[in-house]
PDB file of C-alpha atoms in Angstrom:
ATOM      1  CA  ASP A 353     -17.080   0.430 -22.094  1.00  0.00           C
ATOM      2  CA  ALA A 354     -19.037   3.511 -21.137  1.00  0.00           C
ATOM      3  CA  LYS A 355     -22.682   2.842 -20.379  1.00  0.00           C
ATOM      4  CA  THR A 356     -23.778   6.252 -21.629  1.00  0.00           C
ATOM      5  CA  THR A 357     -24.241   7.889 -25.015  1.00  0.00           C
ATOM      6  CA  GLN A 358     -23.959  11.630 -25.579  1.00  0.00           C
ATOM      7  CA  PRO A 359     -23.856  13.872 -28.665  1.00  0.00           C
ATOM      8  CA  PRO A 360     -20.261  14.808 -29.448  1.00  0.00           C
ATOM      9  CA  SER A 361     -20.841  18.552 -29.571  1.00  0.00           C
ATOM     10  CA  MET A 362     -23.400  21.304 -29.046  1.00  0.00           C
ATOM     11  CA  ASP A 363     -23.520  25.067 -29.340  1.00  0.00           C
ATOM     12  CA  CYS A 364     -25.520  27.393 -27.124  1.00  0.00           C
ATOM     13  CA  ALA A 365     -26.000  31.148 -27.175  1.00  0.00           C
ATOM     14  CA  GLU A 366     -24.821  33.017 -24.117  1.00  0.00           C
ATOM     15  CA  GLY A 367     -27.653  33.642 -21.684  1.00  0.00           C
ATOM     16  CA  ARG A 368     -29.801  30.871 -23.088  1.00  0.00           C
ATOM     17  CA  ALA A 369     -30.451  27.507 -21.479  1.00  0.00           C
ATOM     18  CA  ALA A 370     -28.123  24.687 -22.490  1.00  0.00           C
ATOM     19  CA  ASN A 371     -29.796  21.282 -22.546  1.00  0.00           C
ATOM     20  CA  LEU A 372     -27.365  18.370 -22.713  1.00  0.00           C
ATOM     21  CA  PRO A 373     -28.919  14.940 -23.295  1.00  0.00           C
ATOM     22  CA  CYS A 374     -27.588  11.574 -22.215  1.00  0.00           C
ATOM     23  CA  ASN A 375     -28.781   8.078 -22.947  1.00  0.00           C
ATOM     24  CA  HIS A 376     -28.199   5.390 -20.318  1.00  0.00           C
ATOM     25  CA  SER A 377     -30.666   2.730 -21.365  1.00  0.00           C
ATOM     26  CA  THR A 378     -28.894  -0.096 -19.507  1.00  0.00           C
ATOM     27  CA  ILE A 379     -28.790   1.622 -16.134  1.00  0.00           C
ATOM     28  CA  SER A 380     -29.748  -0.598 -13.223  1.00  0.00           C
ATOM     29  CA  GLY A 381     -32.388   0.307 -10.684  1.00  0.00           C
ATOM     30  CA  ASN A 382     -30.100   1.509  -7.915  1.00  0.00           C
ATOM     31  CA  GLU A 383     -27.483   3.306  -9.940  1.00  0.00           C
ATOM     32  CA  TYR A 384     -27.075   7.069  -9.865  1.00  0.00           C
ATOM     33  CA  VAL A 385     -26.400   9.237 -12.901  1.00  0.00           C
ATOM     34  CA  TYR A 386     -23.487  11.633 -12.421  1.00  0.00           C
ATOM     35  CA  TRP A 387     -22.532  14.679 -14.439  1.00  0.00           C
ATOM     36  CA  TYR A 388     -19.076  16.177 -14.558  1.00  0.00           C
ATOM     37  CA  ARG A 389     -17.515  18.800 -16.748  1.00  0.00           C
ATOM     38  CA  GLN A 390     -13.957  19.461 -17.808  1.00  0.00           C
ATOM     39  CA  ILE A 391     -12.879  22.937 -18.726  1.00  0.00           C
ATOM     40  CA  HIS A 392      -9.871  22.991 -20.991  1.00  0.00           C
ATOM     41  CA  SER A 393      -6.838  21.303 -19.400  1.00  0.00           C
ATOM     42  CA  GLN A 394      -8.379  21.285 -15.916  1.00  0.00           C
ATOM     43  CA  GLY A 395      -9.463  18.299 -13.851  1.00  0.00           C
ATOM     44  CA  PRO A 396     -13.060  17.143 -14.193  1.00  0.00           C
ATOM     45  CA  GLN A 397     -15.461  19.002 -11.918  1.00  0.00           C
ATOM     46  CA  TYR A 398     -18.518  17.444 -10.308  1.00  0.00           C
ATOM     47  CA  ILE A 399     -21.801  19.119 -11.279  1.00  0.00           C
ATOM     48  CA  ILE A 400     -24.754  17.098 -10.067  1.00  0.00           C
ATOM     49  CA  HIS A 401     -26.101  13.585  -9.659  1.00  0.00           C
ATOM     50  CA  GLY A 402     -29.494  11.919  -9.360  1.00  0.00           C
ATOM     51  CA  LEU A 403     -31.282   8.617  -8.990  1.00  0.00           C
ATOM     52  CA  LYS A 404     -34.958   8.994  -9.919  1.00  0.00           C
ATOM     53  CA  ASN A 405     -36.157  12.451  -9.093  1.00  0.00           C
ATOM     54  CA  ASN A 406     -35.188  15.667 -10.776  1.00  0.00           C
ATOM     55  CA  GLU A 407     -32.408  17.485  -9.004  1.00  0.00           C
ATOM     56  CA  THR A 408     -31.283  21.096  -8.866  1.00  0.00           C
ATOM     57  CA  ASN A 409     -28.300  22.818  -7.340  1.00  0.00           C
ATOM     58  CA  GLU A 410     -26.515  26.111  -7.784  1.00  0.00           C
ATOM     59  CA  MET A 411     -24.837  24.926 -10.963  1.00  0.00           C
ATOM     60  CA  ALA A 412     -27.489  23.057 -12.898  1.00  0.00           C
ATOM     61  CA  SER A 413     -30.659  20.997 -13.020  1.00  0.00           C
ATOM     62  CA  LEU A 414     -30.907  17.315 -13.838  1.00  0.00           C
ATOM     63  CA  ILE A 415     -34.022  15.868 -15.409  1.00  0.00           C
ATOM     64  CA  ILE A 416     -34.274  12.074 -15.388  1.00  0.00           C
ATOM     65  CA  THR A 417     -36.963  10.336 -17.394  1.00  0.00           C
ATOM     66  CA  GLU A 418     -39.437   8.163 -15.558  1.00  0.00           C
ATOM     67  CA  ASP A 419     -37.979   4.977 -17.065  1.00  0.00           C
ATOM     68  CA  ARG A 420     -34.491   6.252 -16.120  1.00  0.00           C
ATOM     69  CA  LYS A 421     -33.129   5.425 -19.548  1.00  0.00           C
ATOM     70  CA  SER A 422     -32.117   8.976 -20.287  1.00  0.00           C
ATOM     71  CA  SER A 423     -31.454  12.293 -18.614  1.00  0.00           C
ATOM     72  CA  THR A 424     -30.847  15.928 -19.475  1.00  0.00           C
ATOM     73  CA  LEU A 425     -28.484  18.342 -17.810  1.00  0.00           C
ATOM     74  CA  ILE A 426     -29.753  21.907 -17.927  1.00  0.00           C
ATOM     75  CA  LEU A 427     -27.572  24.966 -17.496  1.00  0.00           C
ATOM     76  CA  PRO A 428     -30.313  27.596 -17.155  1.00  0.00           C
ATOM     77  CA  HIS A 429     -28.347  30.653 -18.274  1.00  0.00           C
ATOM     78  CA  ALA A 430     -25.191  29.571 -20.041  1.00  0.00           C
ATOM     79  CA  THR A 431     -22.149  31.821 -19.861  1.00  0.00           C
ATOM     80  CA  LEU A 432     -18.901  31.749 -21.809  1.00  0.00           C
ATOM     81  CA  ARG A 433     -17.270  30.115 -18.780  1.00  0.00           C
ATOM     82  CA  ASP A 434     -19.556  27.116 -19.230  1.00  0.00           C
ATOM     83  CA  THR A 435     -17.712  26.148 -22.409  1.00  0.00           C
ATOM     84  CA  ALA A 436     -16.381  22.698 -21.550  1.00  0.00           C
ATOM     85  CA  VAL A 437     -16.710  18.981 -22.171  1.00  0.00           C
ATOM     86  CA  TYR A 438     -19.643  17.540 -20.198  1.00  0.00           C
ATOM     87  CA  TYR A 439     -19.584  13.909 -19.132  1.00  0.00           C
ATOM     88  CA  CYS A 440     -22.608  11.856 -18.171  1.00  0.00           C
ATOM     89  CA  ILE A 441     -21.513   8.832 -16.130  1.00  0.00           C
ATOM     90  CA  VAL A 442     -23.071   5.737 -14.677  1.00  0.00           C
ATOM     91  CA  ARG A 443     -21.014   3.474 -12.489  1.00  0.00           C
ATOM     92  CA  VAL A 444     -19.921   0.193 -13.997  1.00  0.00           C
ATOM     93  CA  VAL A 445     -19.466  -2.985 -12.006  1.00  0.00           C
ATOM     94  CA  THR A 446     -16.624  -5.154 -13.225  1.00  0.00           C
ATOM     95  CA  SER A 447     -15.135  -8.056 -11.339  1.00  0.00           C
ATOM     96  CA  GLY A 448     -17.104  -7.036  -8.293  1.00  0.00           C
ATOM     97  CA  THR A 449     -15.777  -3.499  -8.119  1.00  0.00           C
ATOM     98  CA  TYR A 450     -17.402  -0.199  -8.973  1.00  0.00           C
ATOM     99  CA  LYS A 451     -15.828   2.377 -11.240  1.00  0.00           C
ATOM    100  CA  TYR A 452     -16.631   5.351 -13.394  1.00  0.00           C
ATOM    101  CA  ILE A 453     -16.209   4.886 -17.110  1.00  0.00           C
ATOM    102  CA  PHE A 454     -15.862   8.249 -18.794  1.00  0.00           C
ATOM    103  CA  GLY A 455     -17.144   8.280 -22.350  1.00  0.00           C
ATOM    104  CA  THR A 456     -16.279  10.921 -24.908  1.00  0.00           C
ATOM    105  CA  GLY A 457     -18.711  13.471 -23.471  1.00  0.00           C
ATOM    106  CA  THR A 458     -20.373  16.456 -25.143  1.00  0.00           C
ATOM    107  CA  ARG A 459     -18.238  19.410 -26.079  1.00  0.00           C
ATOM    108  CA  LEU A 460     -20.396  22.442 -25.309  1.00  0.00           C
ATOM    109  CA  LYS A 461     -19.454  25.739 -26.864  1.00  0.00           C
ATOM    110  CA  VAL A 462     -21.208  28.813 -25.521  1.00  0.00           C
ATOM    111  CA  LEU A 463     -21.300  31.554 -28.141  1.00  0.00           C
ATOM    112  CA  ALA A 464     -21.263  35.271 -27.419  1.00  0.00           C
TER     113      ALA A 464
ATOM    114  CA  ASP B1416      -9.763  22.708   2.045  1.00  0.00           C
ATOM    115  CA  ALA B1417      -7.105  23.002  -0.653  1.00  0.00           C
ATOM    116  CA  GLY B1418      -8.585  20.224  -2.718  1.00  0.00           C
ATOM    117  CA  VAL B1419      -6.655  17.377  -4.279  1.00  0.00           C
ATOM    118  CA  ILE B1420      -3.047  18.414  -4.778  1.00  0.00           C
ATOM    119  CA  GLN B1421      -0.897  16.919  -7.496  1.00  0.00           C
ATOM    120  CA  SER B1422       2.763  17.447  -8.187  1.00  0.00           C
ATOM    121  CA  PRO B1423       4.508  18.218 -10.354  1.00  0.00           C
ATOM    122  CA  ARG B1424       2.118  20.075 -12.658  1.00  0.00           C
ATOM    123  CA  HIS B1425       4.385  19.471 -15.626  1.00  0.00           C
ATOM    124  CA  GLU B1426       7.060  16.847 -16.155  1.00  0.00           C
ATOM    125  CA  VAL B1427       9.328  16.472 -19.144  1.00  0.00           C
ATOM    126  CA  THR B1428      11.620  13.501 -19.222  1.00  0.00           C
ATOM    127  CA  GLU B1429      13.528  11.323 -21.617  1.00  0.00           C
ATOM    128  CA  MET B1430      12.583   7.843 -22.638  1.00  0.00           C
ATOM    129  CA  GLY B1431      13.866   5.252 -20.208  1.00  0.00           C
ATOM    130  CA  GLN B1432      13.834   7.518 -17.189  1.00  0.00           C
ATOM    131  CA  GLU B1433      11.811   6.876 -14.067  1.00  0.00           C
ATOM    132  CA  VAL B1434       8.896   9.195 -13.433  1.00  0.00           C
ATOM    133  CA  THR B1435       7.067   9.629 -10.133  1.00  0.00           C
ATOM    134  CA  LEU B1436       3.786  11.501  -9.886  1.00  0.00           C
ATOM    135  CA  ARG B1437       2.441  12.521  -6.505  1.00  0.00           C
ATOM    136  CA  CYS B1438      -0.993  13.099  -5.068  1.00  0.00           C
ATOM    137  CA  LYS B1439      -2.343  14.398  -1.784  1.00  0.00           C
ATOM    138  CA  PRO B1440      -6.067  13.652  -1.438  1.00  0.00           C
ATOM    139  CA  ILE B1441      -8.575  15.807   0.373  1.00  0.00           C
ATOM    140  CA  SER B1442      -8.246  15.344   4.120  1.00  0.00           C
ATOM    141  CA  GLY B1443     -10.749  12.817   5.401  1.00  0.00           C
ATOM    142  CA  HIS B1444     -11.312  11.159   2.052  1.00  0.00           C
ATOM    143  CA  ASN B1445     -10.683   7.434   2.086  1.00  0.00           C
ATOM    144  CA  SER B1446     -10.742   6.536  -1.612  1.00  0.00           C
ATOM    145  CA  LEU B1447      -8.165   7.639  -4.160  1.00  0.00           C
ATOM    146  CA  PHE B1448      -8.157   7.214  -7.922  1.00  0.00           C
ATOM    147  CA  TRP B1449      -5.527   7.618 -10.625  1.00  0.00           C
ATOM    148  CA  TYR B1450      -6.673   8.440 -14.172  1.00  0.00           C
ATOM    149  CA  ARG B1451      -4.860   9.014 -17.442  1.00  0.00           C
ATOM    150  CA  GLN B1452      -6.170  11.237 -20.223  1.00  0.00           C
ATOM    151  CA  THR B1453      -5.054  11.239 -23.845  1.00  0.00           C
ATOM    152  CA  MET B1454      -6.650  12.516 -27.014  1.00  0.00           C
ATOM    153  CA  MET B1455      -6.905   9.003 -28.411  1.00  0.00           C
ATOM    154  CA  ARG B1456      -8.293   7.159 -25.394  1.00  0.00           C
ATOM    155  CA  GLY B1457      -9.962   9.876 -23.358  1.00  0.00           C
ATOM    156  CA  LEU B1458     -10.076   9.600 -19.577  1.00  0.00           C
ATOM    157  CA  GLU B1459      -9.165   6.142 -18.286  1.00  0.00           C
ATOM    158  CA  LEU B1460      -9.152   4.819 -14.748  1.00  0.00           C
ATOM    159  CA  LEU B1461      -5.787   3.252 -13.949  1.00  0.00           C
ATOM    160  CA  ILE B1462      -6.157   2.176 -10.326  1.00  0.00           C
ATOM    161  CA  TYR B1463      -8.037   3.034  -7.202  1.00  0.00           C
ATOM    162  CA  PHE B1464      -7.464   2.618  -3.496  1.00  0.00           C
ATOM    163  CA  ASN B1465      -9.879   2.328  -0.620  1.00  0.00           C
ATOM    164  CA  ASN B1466      -8.499   2.903   2.868  1.00  0.00           C
ATOM    165  CA  ASN B1467      -4.985   2.814   1.369  1.00  0.00           C
ATOM    166  CA  VAL B1468      -5.535  -0.647  -0.138  1.00  0.00           C
ATOM    167  CA  PRO B1469      -5.516  -1.133  -3.924  1.00  0.00           C
ATOM    168  CA  ILE B1470      -8.955  -2.369  -4.933  1.00  0.00           C
ATOM    169  CA  ASP B1471      -8.801  -2.470  -8.712  1.00  0.00           C
ATOM    170  CA  ASP B1472      -5.650  -2.076 -10.794  1.00  0.00           C
ATOM    171  CA  SER B1473      -7.038  -3.584 -13.972  1.00  0.00           C
ATOM    172  CA  GLY B1474      -6.534  -0.300 -15.787  1.00  0.00           C
ATOM    173  CA  MET B1475      -2.795  -0.177 -15.197  1.00  0.00           C
ATOM    174  CA  PRO B1476      -1.414  -0.588 -18.699  1.00  0.00           C
ATOM    175  CA  GLU B1477       1.796  -2.483 -18.052  1.00  0.00           C
ATOM    176  CA  ASP B1478       4.182  -3.653 -15.386  1.00  0.00           C
ATOM    177  CA  ARG B1479       6.106  -0.451 -15.964  1.00  0.00           C
ATOM    178  CA  PHE B1480       3.336   1.303 -14.026  1.00  0.00           C
ATOM    179  CA  SER B1481       3.021   0.991 -10.272  1.00  0.00           C
ATOM    180  CA  ALA B1482       1.068   2.882  -7.628  1.00  0.00           C
ATOM    181  CA  LYS B1483       1.349   3.067  -3.881  1.00  0.00           C
ATOM    182  CA  MET B1484      -0.552   4.646  -1.054  1.00  0.00           C
ATOM    183  CA  PRO B1485       1.590   4.396   2.063  1.00  0.00           C
ATOM    184  CA  ASN B1486      -0.837   6.465   4.139  1.00  0.00           C
ATOM    185  CA  ALA B1487      -4.169   8.243   3.894  1.00  0.00           C
ATOM    186  CA  SER B1488      -2.642  11.522   2.786  1.00  0.00           C
ATOM    187  CA  PHE B1489      -0.251  10.507   0.037  1.00  0.00           C
ATOM    188  CA  SER B1490      -0.088   8.410  -3.094  1.00  0.00           C
ATOM    189  CA  THR B1491       2.417   7.958  -5.912  1.00  0.00           C
ATOM    190  CA  LEU B1492       2.176   6.708  -9.461  1.00  0.00           C
ATOM    191  CA  LYS B1493       5.490   5.536 -10.852  1.00  0.00           C
ATOM    192  CA  ILE B1494       6.450   4.749 -14.420  1.00  0.00           C
ATOM    193  CA  GLN B1495       9.706   2.897 -14.910  1.00  0.00           C
ATOM    194  CA  PRO B1496      11.038   2.964 -17.547  1.00  0.00           C
ATOM    195  CA  SER B1497       9.023   5.682 -19.234  1.00  0.00           C
ATOM    196  CA  GLU B1498       8.189   5.595 -22.943  1.00  0.00           C
ATOM    197  CA  PRO B1499       6.942   8.294 -25.333  1.00  0.00           C
ATOM    198  CA  ARG B1500       3.495   6.659 -25.467  1.00  0.00           C
ATOM    199  CA  ASP B1501       3.124   7.376 -21.741  1.00  0.00           C
ATOM    200  CA  SER B1502       2.816  11.071 -22.558  1.00  0.00           C
ATOM    201  CA  ALA B1503      -0.547  12.160 -21.193  1.00  0.00           C
ATOM    202  CA  VAL B1504      -2.238  14.125 -18.432  1.00  0.00           C
ATOM    203  CA  TYR B1505      -2.498  12.118 -15.240  1.00  0.00           C
ATOM    204  CA  PHE B1506      -5.242  12.993 -12.788  1.00  0.00           C
ATOM    205  CA  CYS B1507      -5.689  12.004  -9.200  1.00  0.00           C
ATOM    206  CA  ALA B1508      -9.118  12.085  -7.560  1.00  0.00           C
ATOM    207  CA  SER B1509     -10.420  11.344  -4.094  1.00  0.00           C
ATOM    208  CA  LYS B1510     -13.758  10.778  -2.437  1.00  0.00           C
ATOM    209  CA  TYR B1511     -15.257  10.119   0.941  1.00  0.00           C
ATOM    210  CA  GLY B1512     -17.297   7.107   1.815  1.00  0.00           C
ATOM    211  CA  PRO B1513     -17.468   3.390   1.124  1.00  0.00           C
ATOM    212  CA  ILE B1514     -17.157   2.157  -2.401  1.00  0.00           C
ATOM    213  CA  VAL B1515     -20.857   1.636  -2.836  1.00  0.00           C
ATOM    214  CA  ALA B1516     -21.823   5.039  -1.508  1.00  0.00           C
ATOM    215  CA  LYS B1517     -22.607   8.150  -3.532  1.00  0.00           C
ATOM    216  CA  ASN B1518     -19.613   8.422  -5.748  1.00  0.00           C
ATOM    217  CA  ILE B1519     -18.652  12.098  -5.928  1.00  0.00           C
ATOM    218  CA  GLN B1520     -15.017  12.268  -6.858  1.00  0.00           C
ATOM    219  CA  TYR B1521     -12.947  15.422  -6.580  1.00  0.00           C
ATOM    220  CA  PHE B1522     -10.150  15.782  -9.090  1.00  0.00           C
ATOM    221  CA  GLY B1523      -6.781  17.435  -8.890  1.00  0.00           C
ATOM    222  CA  ALA B1524      -5.408  19.771 -11.539  1.00  0.00           C
ATOM    223  CA  GLY B1525      -3.405  16.975 -13.151  1.00  0.00           C
ATOM    224  CA  THR B1526       0.207  16.350 -14.118  1.00  0.00           C
ATOM    225  CA  ARG B1527       1.068  16.835 -17.771  1.00  0.00           C
ATOM    226  CA  LEU B1528       3.768  14.285 -18.632  1.00  0.00           C
ATOM    227  CA  SER B1529       5.871  14.497 -21.764  1.00  0.00           C
ATOM    228  CA  VAL B1530       8.282  11.658 -22.493  1.00  0.00           C
ATOM    229  CA  LEU B1531      10.742  12.542 -25.253  1.00  0.00           C
TER     230      LEU B1531
END
């Protein structure tokens, strides 16, 4: 089972910041949080990841709470091309092996 | 780099036929993953390889599914015999580094399989 919880859908006006929350209350101390997105019918695309500190790259910013139980992905100036399903992922250890478990994600719709 | 390359992009076959999906990972990557995506079940990990060795195949649904990685630059996912419920988009992904390292996977464009 996925170790993360995300709202099923969100809308955002074009040009505004999109803030996508994720709850990962059972995350362990050395596990990273990863964000991917999937634009319709394409393969998932890596966005950003983080451990404790806030992270920023050319695509987005990631804010992780001090207790690490939740995080927020920020798209600072959303465009129509950012319409996609966004997945927040924490690795799961089962039978001694690591794997991603993709949940249902958040379907972000950017509105003109 | 061309990224992860999957073929074919689309496959339509009849129930009972054998289907082979192919994947070429990014050069230099040493881990390869096969996923299946359906509306009902979302994105599921089927199997993954590290250094060409299968590490975890617990997601493979049935014995009808098999995967191989004969070398670092090629992998196949075979379904024999295929059934209509196997209709899905199958993704291949690859990454560089040991299993416990930062886990950035790069996905291919997928193969859309329709079993009639």
